[in-house]
Short mmCIF file of C-alpha atoms in Angstrom, two decimals:
data_model
loop_
_atom_site.label_atom_id
_atom_site.label_comp_id
_atom_site.label_asym_id
_atom_site.label_seq_id
_atom_site.Cartn_x
_atom_site.Cartn_y
_atom_site.Cartn_z
CA UNK A 156 0.00 0.00 0.00
CA UNK A 157 3.03 2.29 0.22
CA UNK A 158 2.83 2.97 3.97
CA UNK A 159 5.91 4.77 5.33
CA UNK A 160 6.81 4.11 8.96
CA UNK A 161 7.86 7.36 10.63
CA UNK A 162 9.40 8.27 13.96
CA UNK A 163 6.68 9.47 16.37
CA UNK A 164 9.11 12.05 17.76
CA UNK A 165 10.65 13.40 14.54
CA UNK A 166 8.21 12.47 11.75
CA UNK A 167 11.14 11.27 9.63
CA UNK A 168 11.06 7.84 7.95
CA UNK A 169 12.48 4.99 10.00
CA UNK A 170 15.40 2.97 8.65
CA UNK A 171 15.22 -0.81 8.58
CA UNK A 172 18.06 -2.75 10.20
CA UNK A 173 18.07 -6.50 9.65
CA UNK A 174 19.78 -7.67 12.81
CA UNK A 175 23.53 -7.75 13.47
CA UNK A 176 25.80 -9.22 10.82
CA UNK A 177 27.94 -12.22 11.66
CA UNK A 178 31.15 -10.30 11.90
CA UNK A 179 34.80 -10.62 12.63
CA UNK A 180 36.32 -8.08 12.80
CA UNK A 181 33.99 -5.13 13.43
CA UNK A 182 32.00 -4.47 10.27
CA UNK A 183 33.14 -7.63 8.47
CA UNK A 184 30.49 -9.86 6.97
CA UNK A 185 29.86 -13.25 5.48
CA UNK A 186 26.43 -12.08 4.35
CA UNK A 187 24.55 -14.13 6.98
CA UNK A 188 22.01 -12.33 9.15
CA UNK A 189 19.72 -13.20 11.99
CA UNK A 190 15.97 -12.74 11.65
CA UNK A 191 15.54 -9.69 13.88
CA UNK A 192 14.26 -6.62 12.02
CA UNK A 193 14.39 -3.26 13.77
CA UNK A 194 13.17 0.13 12.59
CA UNK A 195 15.43 2.96 13.77
CA UNK A 196 15.26 6.76 13.68
CA UNK A 197 18.73 8.06 12.88
CA UNK A 198 17.86 11.48 14.30
CA UNK A 199 16.73 10.77 17.86
CA UNK A 200 17.57 7.07 18.27
CA UNK A 201 13.98 5.84 18.62
CA UNK A 202 13.60 2.19 17.62
CA UNK A 203 10.92 -0.46 17.44
CA UNK A 204 10.45 -3.93 16.01
CA UNK A 205 9.13 -4.32 12.48
CA UNK A 206 5.33 -4.39 12.25
CA UNK A 207 3.71 -7.81 11.91
CA UNK A 208 0.76 -6.19 10.16
CA UNK A 209 0.70 -2.95 8.21
CA UNK A 210 -0.79 -0.13 10.35
CA UNK A 211 -2.52 1.25 7.26
CA UNK A 212 -3.93 -1.62 5.18
CA UNK A 213 -3.64 -4.36 7.87
CA UNK A 214 -1.88 -6.74 5.49
CA UNK A 215 0.66 -9.22 6.85
CA UNK A 216 2.52 -9.27 3.52
CA UNK A 217 5.08 -6.60 4.38
CA UNK A 218 7.98 -5.81 2.09
CA UNK A 219 10.49 -3.05 2.71
CA UNK A 220 11.66 -0.75 -0.07
CA UNK A 221 14.71 1.46 -0.11
CA UNK A 222 18.45 1.35 -0.55
CA UNK A 223 20.92 1.47 2.30
CA UNK A 224 24.37 0.10 2.97
CA UNK A 225 22.93 -3.22 4.20
CA UNK A 226 20.98 -3.65 0.97
CA UNK A 227 24.04 -2.80 -1.12
CA UNK A 228 26.03 -5.36 0.84
CA UNK A 229 23.42 -8.02 0.12
CA UNK A 230 23.66 -7.23 -3.59
CA UNK A 231 27.45 -7.49 -3.47
CA UNK A 232 27.22 -10.95 -1.89
CA UNK A 233 24.69 -12.01 -4.51
CA UNK A 234 26.93 -10.90 -7.37
CA UNK A 235 30.24 -11.88 -5.78
CA UNK A 236 29.58 -14.76 -3.34
CA UNK A 237 33.23 -15.09 -2.36
CA UNK A 238 33.84 -11.40 -1.71
CA UNK A 239 34.85 -10.39 1.79
CA UNK A 240 33.04 -7.19 2.74
CA UNK A 241 33.20 -4.53 5.41
CA UNK A 242 30.47 -2.00 6.18
CA UNK A 243 31.21 1.52 7.38
CA UNK A 244 27.96 3.16 8.44
CA UNK A 245 25.92 4.41 11.39
CA UNK A 246 25.37 0.91 12.75
CA UNK A 247 28.88 -0.54 12.46
CA UNK A 248 30.79 2.48 13.76
CA UNK A 249 28.98 3.13 17.04
CA UNK A 250 31.54 1.28 19.16
CA UNK A 251 34.73 2.94 20.35
CA UNK A 252 37.59 2.81 17.80
CA UNK A 253 35.31 1.08 15.27
CA UNK A 254 36.33 3.49 12.49
CA UNK A 255 40.01 2.75 12.96
CA UNK A 256 39.46 -1.01 13.24
CA UNK A 257 37.44 -1.19 10.02
CA UNK A 258 39.88 1.00 8.12
CA UNK A 259 42.90 -0.97 9.35
CA UNK A 260 41.41 -4.29 8.29
CA UNK A 261 40.51 -2.95 4.87
CA UNK A 262 43.92 -1.32 4.37
CA UNK A 263 45.53 -4.67 5.26
CA UNK A 264 43.39 -6.34 2.58
CA UNK A 265 41.41 -8.41 5.05
CA UNK A 266 38.37 -7.51 2.97
CA UNK A 267 37.81 -7.01 -0.75
CA UNK A 268 34.95 -4.50 -0.70
CA UNK A 269 34.27 -1.61 1.66
CA UNK A 270 30.64 -0.42 1.64
CA UNK A 271 29.60 2.72 3.41
CA UNK A 272 27.84 6.03 3.58
CA UNK A 273 29.31 9.45 2.82
CA UNK A 274 31.60 9.00 5.82
CA UNK A 275 33.90 7.24 3.35
CA UNK A 276 34.36 10.37 1.26
CA UNK A 277 37.01 12.25 3.20
CA UNK A 278 40.60 11.69 4.13
CA UNK A 279 41.07 7.99 3.38
CA UNK A 280 44.34 7.08 1.66
CA UNK A 281 43.88 3.53 0.34
CA UNK A 282 46.44 2.81 -2.41
CA UNK A 283 45.00 -0.65 -3.14
CA UNK A 284 41.59 0.76 -4.10
CA UNK A 285 41.22 0.84 -7.88
CA UNK A 286 37.43 1.02 -8.22
CA UNK A 287 34.84 3.25 -6.54
CA UNK A 288 31.12 2.86 -7.13
CA UNK A 289 28.71 5.63 -6.10
CA UNK A 290 25.10 4.51 -5.67
CA UNK A 291 22.42 7.17 -6.30
CA UNK A 292 24.95 9.89 -6.99
CA UNK A 293 22.16 12.44 -7.50
CA UNK A 294 20.38 11.87 -4.19
CA UNK A 295 21.45 15.22 -2.72
CA UNK A 296 20.70 17.36 -5.76
CA UNK A 297 16.96 17.71 -5.19
CA UNK A 298 17.10 18.86 -1.57
CA UNK A 299 15.50 22.28 -0.90
CA UNK A 300 18.79 23.97 -0.14
CA UNK A 301 20.60 26.60 -2.25
CA UNK A 302 23.89 24.90 -1.37
CA UNK A 303 22.81 21.41 -2.51
CA UNK A 304 24.73 21.53 -5.80
CA UNK A 305 27.97 22.64 -4.14
CA UNK A 306 27.68 20.01 -1.43
CA UNK A 307 26.92 17.24 -3.95
CA UNK A 308 29.83 18.21 -6.20
CA UNK A 309 32.15 18.30 -3.21
CA UNK A 310 31.01 14.89 -1.98
CA UNK A 311 31.21 13.21 -5.40
CA UNK A 312 34.69 14.50 -6.17
CA UNK A 313 35.92 13.58 -2.71
CA UNK A 314 34.67 10.01 -2.79
CA UNK A 315 35.89 9.59 -6.36
CA UNK A 316 39.32 10.58 -5.10
CA UNK A 317 39.51 7.36 -3.07
CA UNK A 318 40.32 5.46 -6.29
CA UNK A 319 43.56 5.59 -8.22
CA UNK A 320 45.81 6.80 -5.43
CA UNK A 321 48.71 4.67 -6.64
CA UNK A 322 50.43 3.59 -9.86
CA UNK A 323 47.68 0.98 -10.26
CA UNK A 324 45.31 3.70 -11.47
CA UNK A 325 41.60 3.73 -10.79
CA UNK A 326 38.07 3.98 -12.10
CA UNK A 327 34.89 5.57 -10.75
CA UNK A 328 31.34 4.49 -11.65
CA UNK A 329 28.39 6.74 -10.76
CA UNK A 330 24.82 5.46 -10.72
CA UNK A 331 22.34 8.26 -11.40
CA UNK A 332 18.87 9.05 -12.70
CA UNK A 333 20.14 12.50 -13.78
CA UNK A 334 23.15 11.84 -16.04
CA UNK A 335 22.75 15.18 -17.85
CA UNK A 336 22.78 17.27 -14.67
CA UNK A 337 25.77 19.67 -14.75
CA UNK A 338 26.85 18.61 -11.26
CA UNK A 339 27.05 14.95 -12.30
CA UNK A 340 28.73 15.79 -15.59
CA UNK A 341 31.36 18.08 -14.09
CA UNK A 342 32.03 15.88 -11.05
CA UNK A 343 32.63 12.91 -13.35
CA UNK A 344 35.29 14.99 -15.11
CA UNK A 345 36.68 16.43 -11.88
CA UNK A 346 36.20 19.84 -13.51
CA UNK A 347 36.17 22.24 -10.58
CA UNK A 348 36.71 25.40 -12.65
CA UNK A 349 33.66 24.79 -14.85
CA UNK A 350 31.53 23.85 -11.86
CA UNK A 351 32.52 27.05 -10.08
CA UNK A 352 31.62 29.16 -13.12
CA UNK A 353 28.23 27.45 -13.43
CA UNK A 354 27.39 27.58 -9.73
CA UNK A 355 28.52 31.17 -9.14
CA UNK A 356 26.30 32.35 -12.00
CA UNK A 357 23.32 30.53 -10.47
CA UNK A 358 24.03 32.15 -7.12
CA UNK A 359 24.24 35.59 -8.75
CA UNK A 360 20.90 35.16 -10.54
CA UNK A 361 19.12 33.94 -7.41
CA UNK A 362 20.75 36.36 -4.98
CA UNK A 363 22.40 33.80 -2.72
CA UNK A 364 25.85 34.00 -1.09
CA UNK A 365 28.35 35.37 -1.90
CA UNK A 366 26.11 38.01 -3.55
CA UNK A 367 24.05 38.45 -0.38
CA UNK A 368 24.20 37.31 3.21
CA UNK A 369 21.66 35.10 4.93
CA UNK A 370 20.29 35.16 8.44
CA UNK A 371 18.35 32.11 9.55
CA UNK A 372 15.83 32.54 12.35
CA UNK A 373 14.50 29.28 13.73
CA UNK A 374 11.74 28.92 16.30
CA UNK A 375 11.26 25.71 18.30
CA UNK A 376 8.31 24.72 20.46
CA UNK A 377 6.52 21.56 21.58
CA UNK A 378 3.19 22.99 20.45
CA UNK A 379 2.95 23.09 16.62
CA UNK A 380 0.34 25.87 16.72
CA UNK A 381 2.53 28.05 18.94
CA UNK A 382 5.58 27.41 16.76
CA UNK A 383 3.74 28.58 13.65
CA UNK A 384 2.19 31.55 15.47
CA UNK A 385 5.53 32.87 16.73
CA UNK A 386 7.12 32.48 13.30
CA UNK A 387 4.25 34.33 11.62
CA UNK A 388 4.39 37.13 14.20
CA UNK A 389 8.11 37.71 13.76
CA UNK A 390 7.87 37.61 9.98
CA UNK A 391 5.16 40.27 10.05
CA UNK A 392 7.23 42.42 12.40
CA UNK A 393 10.27 42.18 10.14
CA UNK A 394 8.22 43.03 7.05
CA UNK A 395 6.71 46.04 8.82
CA UNK A 396 10.17 47.17 9.87
CA UNK A 397 11.48 47.05 6.31
CA UNK A 398 8.38 48.84 5.00
CA UNK A 399 8.80 51.59 7.60
CA UNK A 400 12.46 52.08 6.73
CA UNK A 401 11.60 52.33 3.04
CA UNK A 402 8.97 54.97 3.84
CA UNK A 403 11.55 56.92 5.80
CA UNK A 404 13.89 56.61 2.82
CA UNK A 405 11.28 58.20 0.59
CA UNK A 406 11.26 61.15 2.99
CA UNK A 407 15.05 61.32 2.91
CA UNK A 408 15.56 60.24 6.52
CA UNK A 409 17.25 56.84 6.25
CA UNK A 410 18.97 54.42 3.81
CA UNK A 411 16.55 52.26 1.85
CA UNK A 412 16.16 48.54 2.64
CA UNK A 413 14.63 47.39 -0.64
CA UNK A 414 17.63 45.13 -1.22
CA UNK A 415 16.52 43.04 1.75
CA UNK A 416 13.89 40.36 1.51
CA UNK A 417 12.24 37.85 3.80
CA UNK A 418 11.77 34.20 2.86
CA UNK A 419 9.14 32.42 4.91
CA UNK A 420 8.03 31.71 7.51
CA UNK A 421 7.88 28.01 6.71
CA UNK A 422 8.38 24.71 8.51
CA UNK A 423 12.00 23.56 8.54
CA UNK A 424 12.93 20.69 6.23
CA UNK A 425 13.00 18.47 9.32
CA UNK A 426 9.87 20.04 10.78
CA UNK A 427 9.77 17.92 13.92
CA UNK A 428 12.69 16.55 15.92
CA UNK A 429 12.49 14.94 19.35
CA UNK A 430 8.88 16.13 19.73
CA UNK A 431 9.96 19.73 19.00
CA UNK A 432 8.33 21.58 16.09
CA UNK A 433 10.58 23.87 14.04
CA UNK A 434 9.77 26.89 11.86
CA UNK A 435 12.23 29.17 10.12
CA UNK A 436 12.52 32.63 8.54
CA UNK A 437 15.33 33.72 6.23
CA UNK A 438 16.39 37.34 6.05
CA UNK A 439 18.53 38.05 2.99
CA UNK A 440 20.53 41.18 2.21
CA UNK A 441 23.91 42.94 2.51
CA UNK A 442 23.92 42.98 6.33
CA UNK A 443 20.84 41.22 7.71
CA UNK A 444 22.13 41.18 11.29
CA UNK A 445 22.05 44.98 11.40
CA UNK A 446 18.33 44.92 10.58
CA UNK A 447 17.30 42.92 13.64
CA UNK A 448 15.58 45.61 15.67
CA UNK A 449 12.69 43.40 16.73
CA UNK A 450 12.65 41.80 20.18
CA UNK A 451 12.74 38.01 20.44
CA UNK A 452 10.87 35.72 22.77
CA UNK A 453 12.41 32.54 24.12
CA UNK A 454 12.70 29.67 21.68
CA UNK A 455 14.39 31.55 18.84
CA UNK A 456 17.75 30.50 17.42
CA UNK A 457 19.74 32.78 15.13
CA UNK A 458 22.30 31.52 12.62
CA UNK A 459 24.36 33.92 10.52
CA UNK A 460 25.46 32.69 7.08
CA UNK A 461 24.22 29.12 7.64
CA UNK A 462 26.10 26.46 5.62
CA UNK A 463 22.82 24.60 5.07
CA UNK A 464 19.13 25.45 5.23
CA UNK A 465 17.96 21.89 5.98
#
């Protein structure tokens, strides 16, 4: 029926974990699993057992859809039954020193394939690695964030750099539903200069940094109605303030603020976390901090030049 199990505290989809892998060392796998299936929220840590019947349609024929590191590992074992694998993800790296243990075993060629999340992208020098595969390379491109393209390009070029770090050479394969997207095209060529030219022009047209500065105002409250109310009230106050300053400009009393604009209020991308509801307002302009003349009630958080709007 398409039912999506969500965390009751965060309203984000739960991730399926199919029991611990038979492992030695940490993260190593023979592909054999036990039968325990747990649904986990990777934001607040909430977990529960898999439903025996669907809460929506009441069917007992439940099948999970999605693609995570565990699923990729299963596919690797199906295609290469004799391959020794290690997983580097949220589940396998929770223990102390787990990162170092997994990396050491892989560097010593005690495994043939290392499967992981974006944690694998940075700072790993593995001369024996000659092939890197990136699953769903475009997954970050459609996020509602003006910095999504930059972050995706950075991640793709970094993880691609794990291959070919020796005289053996290397190859990178990207799986994508958006092969014509400029980010995918330029990342596959490692063409930073062309990506910069493309991205900086987009930022200029849309008025995002470095052509303007951003101020993110986030309100948090346990009551969703109160969270929305406070966000709406502050947005109206800020709009009135800018309108007043522009009127004073027309009379010759003050500099004009027409090059400032307000985006929102709107629920945050992760609108609920740990039973807390989140709303945000963006103030954009040359110096948005200087325009904050309005008083704030408790519950507001202010972030200047945020690296992400998610």
